[in-house]
PDB file of C-alpha atoms and ligand atoms in Angstrom:
ATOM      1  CA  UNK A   1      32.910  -0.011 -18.275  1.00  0.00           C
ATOM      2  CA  UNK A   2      30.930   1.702 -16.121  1.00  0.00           C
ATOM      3  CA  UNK A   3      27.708   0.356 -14.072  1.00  0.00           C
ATOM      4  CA  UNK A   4      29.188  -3.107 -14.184  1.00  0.00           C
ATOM      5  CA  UNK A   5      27.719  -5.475 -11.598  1.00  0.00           C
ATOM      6  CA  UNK A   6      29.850  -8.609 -12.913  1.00  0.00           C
ATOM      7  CA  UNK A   7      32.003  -8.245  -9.534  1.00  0.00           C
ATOM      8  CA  UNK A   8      29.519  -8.212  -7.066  1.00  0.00           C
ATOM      9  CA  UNK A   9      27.011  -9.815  -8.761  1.00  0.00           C
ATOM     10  CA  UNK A  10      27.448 -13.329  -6.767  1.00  0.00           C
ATOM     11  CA  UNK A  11      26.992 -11.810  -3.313  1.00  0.00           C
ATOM     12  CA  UNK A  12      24.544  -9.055  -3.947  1.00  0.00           C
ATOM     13  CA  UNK A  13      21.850 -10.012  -2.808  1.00  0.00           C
ATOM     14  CA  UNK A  14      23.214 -11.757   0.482  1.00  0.00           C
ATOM     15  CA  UNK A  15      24.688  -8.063   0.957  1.00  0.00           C
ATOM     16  CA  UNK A  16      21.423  -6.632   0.150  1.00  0.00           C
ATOM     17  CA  UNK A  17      20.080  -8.643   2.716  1.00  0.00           C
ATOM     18  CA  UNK A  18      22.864  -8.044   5.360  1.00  0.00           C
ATOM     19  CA  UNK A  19      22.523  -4.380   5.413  1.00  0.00           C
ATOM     20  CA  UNK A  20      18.709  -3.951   4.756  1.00  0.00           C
ATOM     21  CA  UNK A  21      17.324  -7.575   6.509  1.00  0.00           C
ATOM     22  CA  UNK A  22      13.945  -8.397   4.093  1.00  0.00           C
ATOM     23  CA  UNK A  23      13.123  -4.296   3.615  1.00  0.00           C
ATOM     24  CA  UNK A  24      13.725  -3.824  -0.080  1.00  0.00           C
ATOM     25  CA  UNK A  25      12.392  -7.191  -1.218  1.00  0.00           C
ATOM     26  CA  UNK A  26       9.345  -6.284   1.002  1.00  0.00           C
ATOM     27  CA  UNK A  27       9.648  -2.460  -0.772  1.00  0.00           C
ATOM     28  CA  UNK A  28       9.440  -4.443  -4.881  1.00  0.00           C
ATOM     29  CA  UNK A  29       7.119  -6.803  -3.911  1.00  0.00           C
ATOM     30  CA  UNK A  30       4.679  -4.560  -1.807  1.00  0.00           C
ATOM     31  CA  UNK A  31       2.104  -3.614  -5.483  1.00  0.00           C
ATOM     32  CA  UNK A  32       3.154  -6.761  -7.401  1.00  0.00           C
ATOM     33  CA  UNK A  33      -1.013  -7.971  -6.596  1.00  0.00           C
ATOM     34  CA  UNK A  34      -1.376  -4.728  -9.225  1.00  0.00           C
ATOM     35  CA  UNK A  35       0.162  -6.589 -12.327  1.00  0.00           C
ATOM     36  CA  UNK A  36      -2.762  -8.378 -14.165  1.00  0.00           C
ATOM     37  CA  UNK A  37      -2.222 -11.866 -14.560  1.00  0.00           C
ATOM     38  CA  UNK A  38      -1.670 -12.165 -18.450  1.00  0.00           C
ATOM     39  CA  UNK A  39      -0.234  -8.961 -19.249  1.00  0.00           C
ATOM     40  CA  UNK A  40       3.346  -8.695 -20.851  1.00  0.00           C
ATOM     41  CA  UNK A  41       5.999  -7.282 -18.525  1.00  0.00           C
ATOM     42  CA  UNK A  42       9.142  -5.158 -18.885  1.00  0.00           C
ATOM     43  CA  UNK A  43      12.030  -5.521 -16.343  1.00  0.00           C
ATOM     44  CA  UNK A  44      14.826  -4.190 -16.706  1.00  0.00           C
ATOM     45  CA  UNK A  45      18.229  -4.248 -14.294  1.00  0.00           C
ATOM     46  CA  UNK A  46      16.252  -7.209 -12.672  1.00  0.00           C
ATOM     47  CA  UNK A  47      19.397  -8.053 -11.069  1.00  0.00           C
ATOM     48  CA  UNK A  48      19.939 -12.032  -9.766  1.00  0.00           C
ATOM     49  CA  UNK A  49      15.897 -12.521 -11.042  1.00  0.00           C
ATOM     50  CA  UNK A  50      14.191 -13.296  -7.679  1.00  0.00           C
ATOM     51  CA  UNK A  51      11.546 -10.762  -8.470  1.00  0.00           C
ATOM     52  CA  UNK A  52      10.534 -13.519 -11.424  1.00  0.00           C
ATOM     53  CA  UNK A  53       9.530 -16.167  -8.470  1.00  0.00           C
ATOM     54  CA  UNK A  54       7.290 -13.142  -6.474  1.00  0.00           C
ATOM     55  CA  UNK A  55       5.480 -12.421  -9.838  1.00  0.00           C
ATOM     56  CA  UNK A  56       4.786 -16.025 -10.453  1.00  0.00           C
ATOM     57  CA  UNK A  57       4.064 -17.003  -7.388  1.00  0.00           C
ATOM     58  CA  UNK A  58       1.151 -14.090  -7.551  1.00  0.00           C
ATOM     59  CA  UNK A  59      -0.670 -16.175 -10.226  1.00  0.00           C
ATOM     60  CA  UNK A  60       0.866 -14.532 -12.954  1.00  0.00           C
ATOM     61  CA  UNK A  61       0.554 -16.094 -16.153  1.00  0.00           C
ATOM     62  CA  UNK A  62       1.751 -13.610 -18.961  1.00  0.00           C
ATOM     63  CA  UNK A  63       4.999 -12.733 -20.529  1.00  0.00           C
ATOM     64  CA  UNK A  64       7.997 -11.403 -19.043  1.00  0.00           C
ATOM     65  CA  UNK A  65      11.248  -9.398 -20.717  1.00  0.00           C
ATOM     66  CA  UNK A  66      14.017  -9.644 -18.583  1.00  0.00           C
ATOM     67  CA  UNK A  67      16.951  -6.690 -19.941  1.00  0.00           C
ATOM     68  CA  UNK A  68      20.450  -7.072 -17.789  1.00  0.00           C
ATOM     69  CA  UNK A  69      23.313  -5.541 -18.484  1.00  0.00           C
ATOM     70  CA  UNK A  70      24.806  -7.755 -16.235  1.00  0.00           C
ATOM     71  CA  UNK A  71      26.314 -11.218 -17.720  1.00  0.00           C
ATOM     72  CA  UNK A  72      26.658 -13.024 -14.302  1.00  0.00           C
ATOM     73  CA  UNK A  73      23.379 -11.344 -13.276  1.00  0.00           C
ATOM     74  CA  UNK A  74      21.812 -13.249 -16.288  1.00  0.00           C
ATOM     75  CA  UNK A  75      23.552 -16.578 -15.757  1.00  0.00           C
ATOM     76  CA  UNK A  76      22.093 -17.027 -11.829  1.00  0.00           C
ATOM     77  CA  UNK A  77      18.437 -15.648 -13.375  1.00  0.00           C
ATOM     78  CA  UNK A  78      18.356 -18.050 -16.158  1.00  0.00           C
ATOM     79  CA  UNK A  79      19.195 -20.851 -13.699  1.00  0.00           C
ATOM     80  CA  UNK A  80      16.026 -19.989 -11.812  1.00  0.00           C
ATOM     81  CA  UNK A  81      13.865 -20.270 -14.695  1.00  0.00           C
ATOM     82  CA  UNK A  82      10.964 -22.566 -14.413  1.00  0.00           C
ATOM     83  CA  UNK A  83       9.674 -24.467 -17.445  1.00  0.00           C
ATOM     84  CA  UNK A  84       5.996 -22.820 -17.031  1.00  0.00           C
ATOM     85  CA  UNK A  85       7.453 -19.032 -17.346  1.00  0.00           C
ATOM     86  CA  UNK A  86       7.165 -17.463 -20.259  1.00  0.00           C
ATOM     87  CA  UNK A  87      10.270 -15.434 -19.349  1.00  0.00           C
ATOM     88  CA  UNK A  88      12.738 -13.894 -22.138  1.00  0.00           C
ATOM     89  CA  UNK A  89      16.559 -12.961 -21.012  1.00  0.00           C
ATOM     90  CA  UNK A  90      17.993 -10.710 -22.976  1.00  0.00           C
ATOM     91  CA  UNK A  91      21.420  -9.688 -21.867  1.00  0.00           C
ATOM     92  CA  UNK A  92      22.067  -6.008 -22.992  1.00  0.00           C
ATOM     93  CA  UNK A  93      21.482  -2.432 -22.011  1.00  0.00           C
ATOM     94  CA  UNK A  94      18.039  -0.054 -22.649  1.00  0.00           C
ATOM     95  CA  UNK A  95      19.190  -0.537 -26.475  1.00  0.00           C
ATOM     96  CA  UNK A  96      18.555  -4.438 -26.593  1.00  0.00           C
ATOM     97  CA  UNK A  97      14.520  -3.746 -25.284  1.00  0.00           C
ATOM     98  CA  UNK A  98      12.696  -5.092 -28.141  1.00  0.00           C
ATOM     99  CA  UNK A  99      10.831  -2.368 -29.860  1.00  0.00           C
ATOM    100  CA  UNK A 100       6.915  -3.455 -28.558  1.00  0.00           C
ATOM    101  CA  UNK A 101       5.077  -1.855 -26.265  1.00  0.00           C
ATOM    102  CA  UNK A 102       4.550  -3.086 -22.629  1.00  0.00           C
ATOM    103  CA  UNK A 103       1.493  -3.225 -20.090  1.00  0.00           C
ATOM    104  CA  UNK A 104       4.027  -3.466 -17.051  1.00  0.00           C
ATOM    105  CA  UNK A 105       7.427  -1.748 -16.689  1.00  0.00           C
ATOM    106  CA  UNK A 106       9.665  -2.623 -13.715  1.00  0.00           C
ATOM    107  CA  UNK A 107      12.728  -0.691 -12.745  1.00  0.00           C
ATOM    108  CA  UNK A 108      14.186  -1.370  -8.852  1.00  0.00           C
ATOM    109  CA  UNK A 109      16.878   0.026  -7.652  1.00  0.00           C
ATOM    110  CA  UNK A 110      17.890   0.250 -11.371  1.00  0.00           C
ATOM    111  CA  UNK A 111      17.306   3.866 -12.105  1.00  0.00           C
ATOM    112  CA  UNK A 112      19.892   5.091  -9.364  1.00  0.00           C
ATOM    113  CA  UNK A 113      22.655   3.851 -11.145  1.00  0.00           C
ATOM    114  CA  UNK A 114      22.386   6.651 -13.643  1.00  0.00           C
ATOM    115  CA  UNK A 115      23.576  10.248 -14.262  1.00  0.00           C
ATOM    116  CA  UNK A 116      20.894  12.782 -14.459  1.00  0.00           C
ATOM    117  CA  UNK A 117      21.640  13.490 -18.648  1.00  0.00           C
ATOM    118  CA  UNK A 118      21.605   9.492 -18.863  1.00  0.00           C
ATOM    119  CA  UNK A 119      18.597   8.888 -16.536  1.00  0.00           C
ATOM    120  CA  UNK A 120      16.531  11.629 -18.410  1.00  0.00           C
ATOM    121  CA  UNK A 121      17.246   9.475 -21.755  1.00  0.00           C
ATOM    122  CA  UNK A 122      16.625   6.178 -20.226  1.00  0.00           C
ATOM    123  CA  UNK A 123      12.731   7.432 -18.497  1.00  0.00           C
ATOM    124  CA  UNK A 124      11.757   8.720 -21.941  1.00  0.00           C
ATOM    125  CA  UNK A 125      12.809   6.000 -23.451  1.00  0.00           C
ATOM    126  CA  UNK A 126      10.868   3.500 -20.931  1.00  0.00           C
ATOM    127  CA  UNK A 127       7.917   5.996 -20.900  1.00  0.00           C
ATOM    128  CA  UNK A 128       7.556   5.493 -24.735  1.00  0.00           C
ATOM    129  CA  UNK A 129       7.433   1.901 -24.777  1.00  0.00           C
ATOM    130  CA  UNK A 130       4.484   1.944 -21.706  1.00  0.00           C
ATOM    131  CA  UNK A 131       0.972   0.785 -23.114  1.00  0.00           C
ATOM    132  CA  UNK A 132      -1.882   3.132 -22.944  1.00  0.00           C
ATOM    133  CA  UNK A 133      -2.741   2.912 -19.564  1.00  0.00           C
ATOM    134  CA  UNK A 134       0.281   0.386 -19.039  1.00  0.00           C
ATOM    135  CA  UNK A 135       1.529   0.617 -15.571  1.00  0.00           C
ATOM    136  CA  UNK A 136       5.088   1.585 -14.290  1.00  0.00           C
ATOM    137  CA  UNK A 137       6.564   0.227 -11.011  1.00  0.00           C
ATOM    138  CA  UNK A 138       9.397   1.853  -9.411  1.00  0.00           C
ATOM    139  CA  UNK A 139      11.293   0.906  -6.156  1.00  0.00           C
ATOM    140  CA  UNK A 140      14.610   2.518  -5.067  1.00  0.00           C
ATOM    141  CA  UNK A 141      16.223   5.067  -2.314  1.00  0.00           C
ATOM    142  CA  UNK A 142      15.127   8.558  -1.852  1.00  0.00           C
ATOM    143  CA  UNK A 143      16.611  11.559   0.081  1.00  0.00           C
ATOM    144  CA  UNK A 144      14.931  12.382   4.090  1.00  0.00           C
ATOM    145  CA  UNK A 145      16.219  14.329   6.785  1.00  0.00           C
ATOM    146  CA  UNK A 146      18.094  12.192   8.243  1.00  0.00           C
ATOM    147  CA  UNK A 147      21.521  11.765   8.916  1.00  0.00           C
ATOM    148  CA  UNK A 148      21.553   7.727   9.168  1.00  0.00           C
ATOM    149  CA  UNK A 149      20.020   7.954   5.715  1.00  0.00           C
ATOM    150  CA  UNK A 150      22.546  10.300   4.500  1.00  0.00           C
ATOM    151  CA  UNK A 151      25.170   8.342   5.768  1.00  0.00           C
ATOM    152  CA  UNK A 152      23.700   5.060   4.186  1.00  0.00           C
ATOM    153  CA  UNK A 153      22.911   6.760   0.738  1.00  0.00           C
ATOM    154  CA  UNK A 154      27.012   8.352   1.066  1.00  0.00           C
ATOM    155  CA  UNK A 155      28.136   4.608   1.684  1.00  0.00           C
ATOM    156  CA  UNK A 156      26.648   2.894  -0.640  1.00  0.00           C
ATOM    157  CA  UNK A 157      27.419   5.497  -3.357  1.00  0.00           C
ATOM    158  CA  UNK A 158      31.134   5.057  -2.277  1.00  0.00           C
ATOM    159  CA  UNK A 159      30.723   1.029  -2.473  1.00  0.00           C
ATOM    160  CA  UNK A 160      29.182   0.896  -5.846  1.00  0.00           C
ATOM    161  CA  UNK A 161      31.441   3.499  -7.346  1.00  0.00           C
ATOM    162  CA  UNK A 162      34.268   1.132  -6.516  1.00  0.00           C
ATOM    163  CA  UNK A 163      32.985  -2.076  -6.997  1.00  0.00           C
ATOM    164  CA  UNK A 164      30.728  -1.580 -10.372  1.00  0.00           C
ATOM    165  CA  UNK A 165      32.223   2.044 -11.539  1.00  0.00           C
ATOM    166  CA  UNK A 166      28.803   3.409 -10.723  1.00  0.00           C
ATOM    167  CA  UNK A 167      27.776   6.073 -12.917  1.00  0.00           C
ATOM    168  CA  UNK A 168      25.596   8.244 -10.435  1.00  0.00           C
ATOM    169  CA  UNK A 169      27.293  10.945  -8.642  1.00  0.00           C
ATOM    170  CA  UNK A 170      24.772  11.141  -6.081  1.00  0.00           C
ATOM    171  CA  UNK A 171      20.976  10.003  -5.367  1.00  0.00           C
ATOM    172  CA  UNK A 172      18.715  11.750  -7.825  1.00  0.00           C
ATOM    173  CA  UNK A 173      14.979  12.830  -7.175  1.00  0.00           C
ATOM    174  CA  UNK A 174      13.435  10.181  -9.488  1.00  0.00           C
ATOM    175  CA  UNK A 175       9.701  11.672  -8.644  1.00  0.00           C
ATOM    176  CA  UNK A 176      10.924  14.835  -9.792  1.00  0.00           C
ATOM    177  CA  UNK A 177      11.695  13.380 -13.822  1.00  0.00           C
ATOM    178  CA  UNK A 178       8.723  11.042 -13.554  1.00  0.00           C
ATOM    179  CA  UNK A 179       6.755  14.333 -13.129  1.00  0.00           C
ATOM    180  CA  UNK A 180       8.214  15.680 -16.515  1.00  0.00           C
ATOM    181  CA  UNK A 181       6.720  12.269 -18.199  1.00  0.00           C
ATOM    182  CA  UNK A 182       3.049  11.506 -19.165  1.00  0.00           C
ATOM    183  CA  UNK A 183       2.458   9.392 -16.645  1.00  0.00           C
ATOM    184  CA  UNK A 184       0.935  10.020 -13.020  1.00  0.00           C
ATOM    185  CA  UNK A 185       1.470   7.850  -9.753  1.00  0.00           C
ATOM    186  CA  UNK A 186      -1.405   5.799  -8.377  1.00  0.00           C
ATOM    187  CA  UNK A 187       0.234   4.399  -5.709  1.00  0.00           C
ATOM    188  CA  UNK A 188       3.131   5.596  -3.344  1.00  0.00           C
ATOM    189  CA  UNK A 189       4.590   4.124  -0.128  1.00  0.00           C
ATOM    190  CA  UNK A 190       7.664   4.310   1.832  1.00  0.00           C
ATOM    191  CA  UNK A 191       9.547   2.116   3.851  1.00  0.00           C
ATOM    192  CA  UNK A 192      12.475   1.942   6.631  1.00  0.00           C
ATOM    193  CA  UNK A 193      11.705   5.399   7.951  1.00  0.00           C
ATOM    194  CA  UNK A 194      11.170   6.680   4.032  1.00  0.00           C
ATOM    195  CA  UNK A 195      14.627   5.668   3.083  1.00  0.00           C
ATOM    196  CA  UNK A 196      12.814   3.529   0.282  1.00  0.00           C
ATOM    197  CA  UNK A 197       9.969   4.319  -2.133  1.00  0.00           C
ATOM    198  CA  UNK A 198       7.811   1.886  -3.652  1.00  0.00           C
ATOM    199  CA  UNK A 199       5.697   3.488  -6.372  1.00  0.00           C
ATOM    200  CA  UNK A 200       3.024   2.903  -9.346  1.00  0.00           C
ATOM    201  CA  UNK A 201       2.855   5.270 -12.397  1.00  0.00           C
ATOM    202  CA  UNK A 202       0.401   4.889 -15.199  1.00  0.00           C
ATOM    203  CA  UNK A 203       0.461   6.291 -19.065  1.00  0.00           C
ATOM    204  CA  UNK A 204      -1.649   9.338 -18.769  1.00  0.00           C
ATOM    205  CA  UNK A 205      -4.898   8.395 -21.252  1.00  0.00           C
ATOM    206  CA  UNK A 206      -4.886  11.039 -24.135  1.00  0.00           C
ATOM    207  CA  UNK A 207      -6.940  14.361 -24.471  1.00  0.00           C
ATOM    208  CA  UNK A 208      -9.094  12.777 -26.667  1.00  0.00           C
ATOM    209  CA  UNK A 209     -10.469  10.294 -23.915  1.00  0.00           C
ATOM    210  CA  UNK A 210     -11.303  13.463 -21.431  1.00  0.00           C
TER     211      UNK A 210
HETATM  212  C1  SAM B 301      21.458  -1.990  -8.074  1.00  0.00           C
HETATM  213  S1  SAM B 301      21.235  -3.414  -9.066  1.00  0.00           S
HETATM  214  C2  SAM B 301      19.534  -3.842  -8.724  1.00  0.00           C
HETATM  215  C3  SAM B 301      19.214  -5.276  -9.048  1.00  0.00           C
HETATM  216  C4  SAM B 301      17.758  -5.695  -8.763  1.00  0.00           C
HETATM  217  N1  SAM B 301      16.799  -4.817  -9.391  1.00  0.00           N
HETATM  218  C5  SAM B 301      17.495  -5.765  -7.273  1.00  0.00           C
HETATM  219  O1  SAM B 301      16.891  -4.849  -6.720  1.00  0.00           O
HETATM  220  O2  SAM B 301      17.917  -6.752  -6.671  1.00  0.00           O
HETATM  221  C6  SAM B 301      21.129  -2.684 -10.678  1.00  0.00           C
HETATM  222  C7  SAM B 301      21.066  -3.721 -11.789  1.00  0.00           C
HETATM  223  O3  SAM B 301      20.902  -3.027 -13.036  1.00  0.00           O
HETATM  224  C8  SAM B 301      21.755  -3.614 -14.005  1.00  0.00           C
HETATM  225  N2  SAM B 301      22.056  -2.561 -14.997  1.00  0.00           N
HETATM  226  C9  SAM B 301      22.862  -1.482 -14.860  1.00  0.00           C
HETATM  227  N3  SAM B 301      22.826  -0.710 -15.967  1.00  0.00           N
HETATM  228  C10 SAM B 301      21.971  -1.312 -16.814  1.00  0.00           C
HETATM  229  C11 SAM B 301      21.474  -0.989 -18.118  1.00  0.00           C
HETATM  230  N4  SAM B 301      21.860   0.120 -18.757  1.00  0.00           N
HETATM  231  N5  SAM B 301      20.596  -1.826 -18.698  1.00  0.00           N
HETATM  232  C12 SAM B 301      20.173  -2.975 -18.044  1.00  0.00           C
HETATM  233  N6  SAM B 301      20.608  -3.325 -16.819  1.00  0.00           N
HETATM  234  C13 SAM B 301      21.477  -2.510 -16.204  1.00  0.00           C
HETATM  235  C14 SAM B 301      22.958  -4.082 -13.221  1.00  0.00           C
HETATM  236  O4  SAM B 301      23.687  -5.079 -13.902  1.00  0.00           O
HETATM  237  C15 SAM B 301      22.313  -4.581 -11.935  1.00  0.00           C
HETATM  238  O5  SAM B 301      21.946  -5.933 -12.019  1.00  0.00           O
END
């Protein structure tokens, strides 16, 4: 099966934090103050669930779908659930997303484990279930110029193709097939030297509303 995170999933994140220090948590939480307190939230490939604390701790109070393909993923996020969330675990792929539509989508570091054909798929898919005007946050790796970032992006390809089967062949341009979507960024920025992207897209509002 490929994209399987079962193996690794107990020591992600202490890997995560080994080779990055607090970067990419800093990177997914750095527009969270964006997500409006009682709207109803998408995540999907939320990994261990830590992001659910960071959302709560903001004040949220609205309703969060939590999608992992990931079985052990979904075991250690259930065991941080906190009788006051209104969280829903649903353990399953893009198919399980319950057909509604969603103010808030969240995909980090979920998108690059995808091949181009799949990823294409998978954006439209997500696009389609975004509110009017819902908002769509997106952390993960990008390509720069240099060759520590290269040789980062080539070893961690390497690592997750062995230890999950990762589907990706390489790091895709995920700006590039947001632009073919009808949604447009609000917010950008970049951390560790622009290794990582932290971005906000919203659904574009319809000709009518011009
Ligand atoms: C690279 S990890 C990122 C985890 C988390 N977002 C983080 O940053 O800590 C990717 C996650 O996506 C999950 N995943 C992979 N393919 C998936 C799919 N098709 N649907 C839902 N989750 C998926 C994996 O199980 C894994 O937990």
């Amino acid at each position: 099966m490929k994209n399987n995170f079962n193996f690794i999933a107990p020591v992600y994140d202490a890997l995560a934090k080994l080779v990055f220090g607090n970067k990419l948590k800093r990177a997914q939480c750095h527009f969270l103050h964006l997500i409006s307190q009682d709207s109803n939230v998408l995540i999907l490939g939320g990994g261990t669930g830590w992001l659910l604390d960071e959302i709560f701790k903001t004040g949220f109070r609205g309703s969060v779908t939590y999608v992992e393909a990931s079985t052990k993923m979904i075991k250690m996020t259930e065991k941080r659930l906190q009788p006051s969330w209104n969280v829903s675990l649903i353990c399953g792929d893009e198919k399980a997303i319950p057909k509604e539509f969603y103010d808030v989508i969240i995909t980090n570091f979920f998108l690059d484990v995808f091949s181009s054909d799949k990823l294409k798929d998978i954006m439209a898919t997500l696009s389609d279930r975004l509110s009017h005007r819902g908002l769509w946050f997106c952390t993960d790796f990008r390509h720069t110029n240099r060759l520590k970032h290269k040789l980062i992006i080539w070893s961690m390809l390497q690592f997750f193709r062995l230890t999950t089967q990762l589907e990706a062949g390489q790091l895709l341009d995920f700006a590039f097939y947001f632009k073919a979507l009808p949604l447009h960024c609000i917010e950008h920025s970049t951390f560790s030297n622009g290794l990582i992207f932290s971005s906000v897209y919203q659904k574009q509002p319809s000709e009518q509303e011009f």
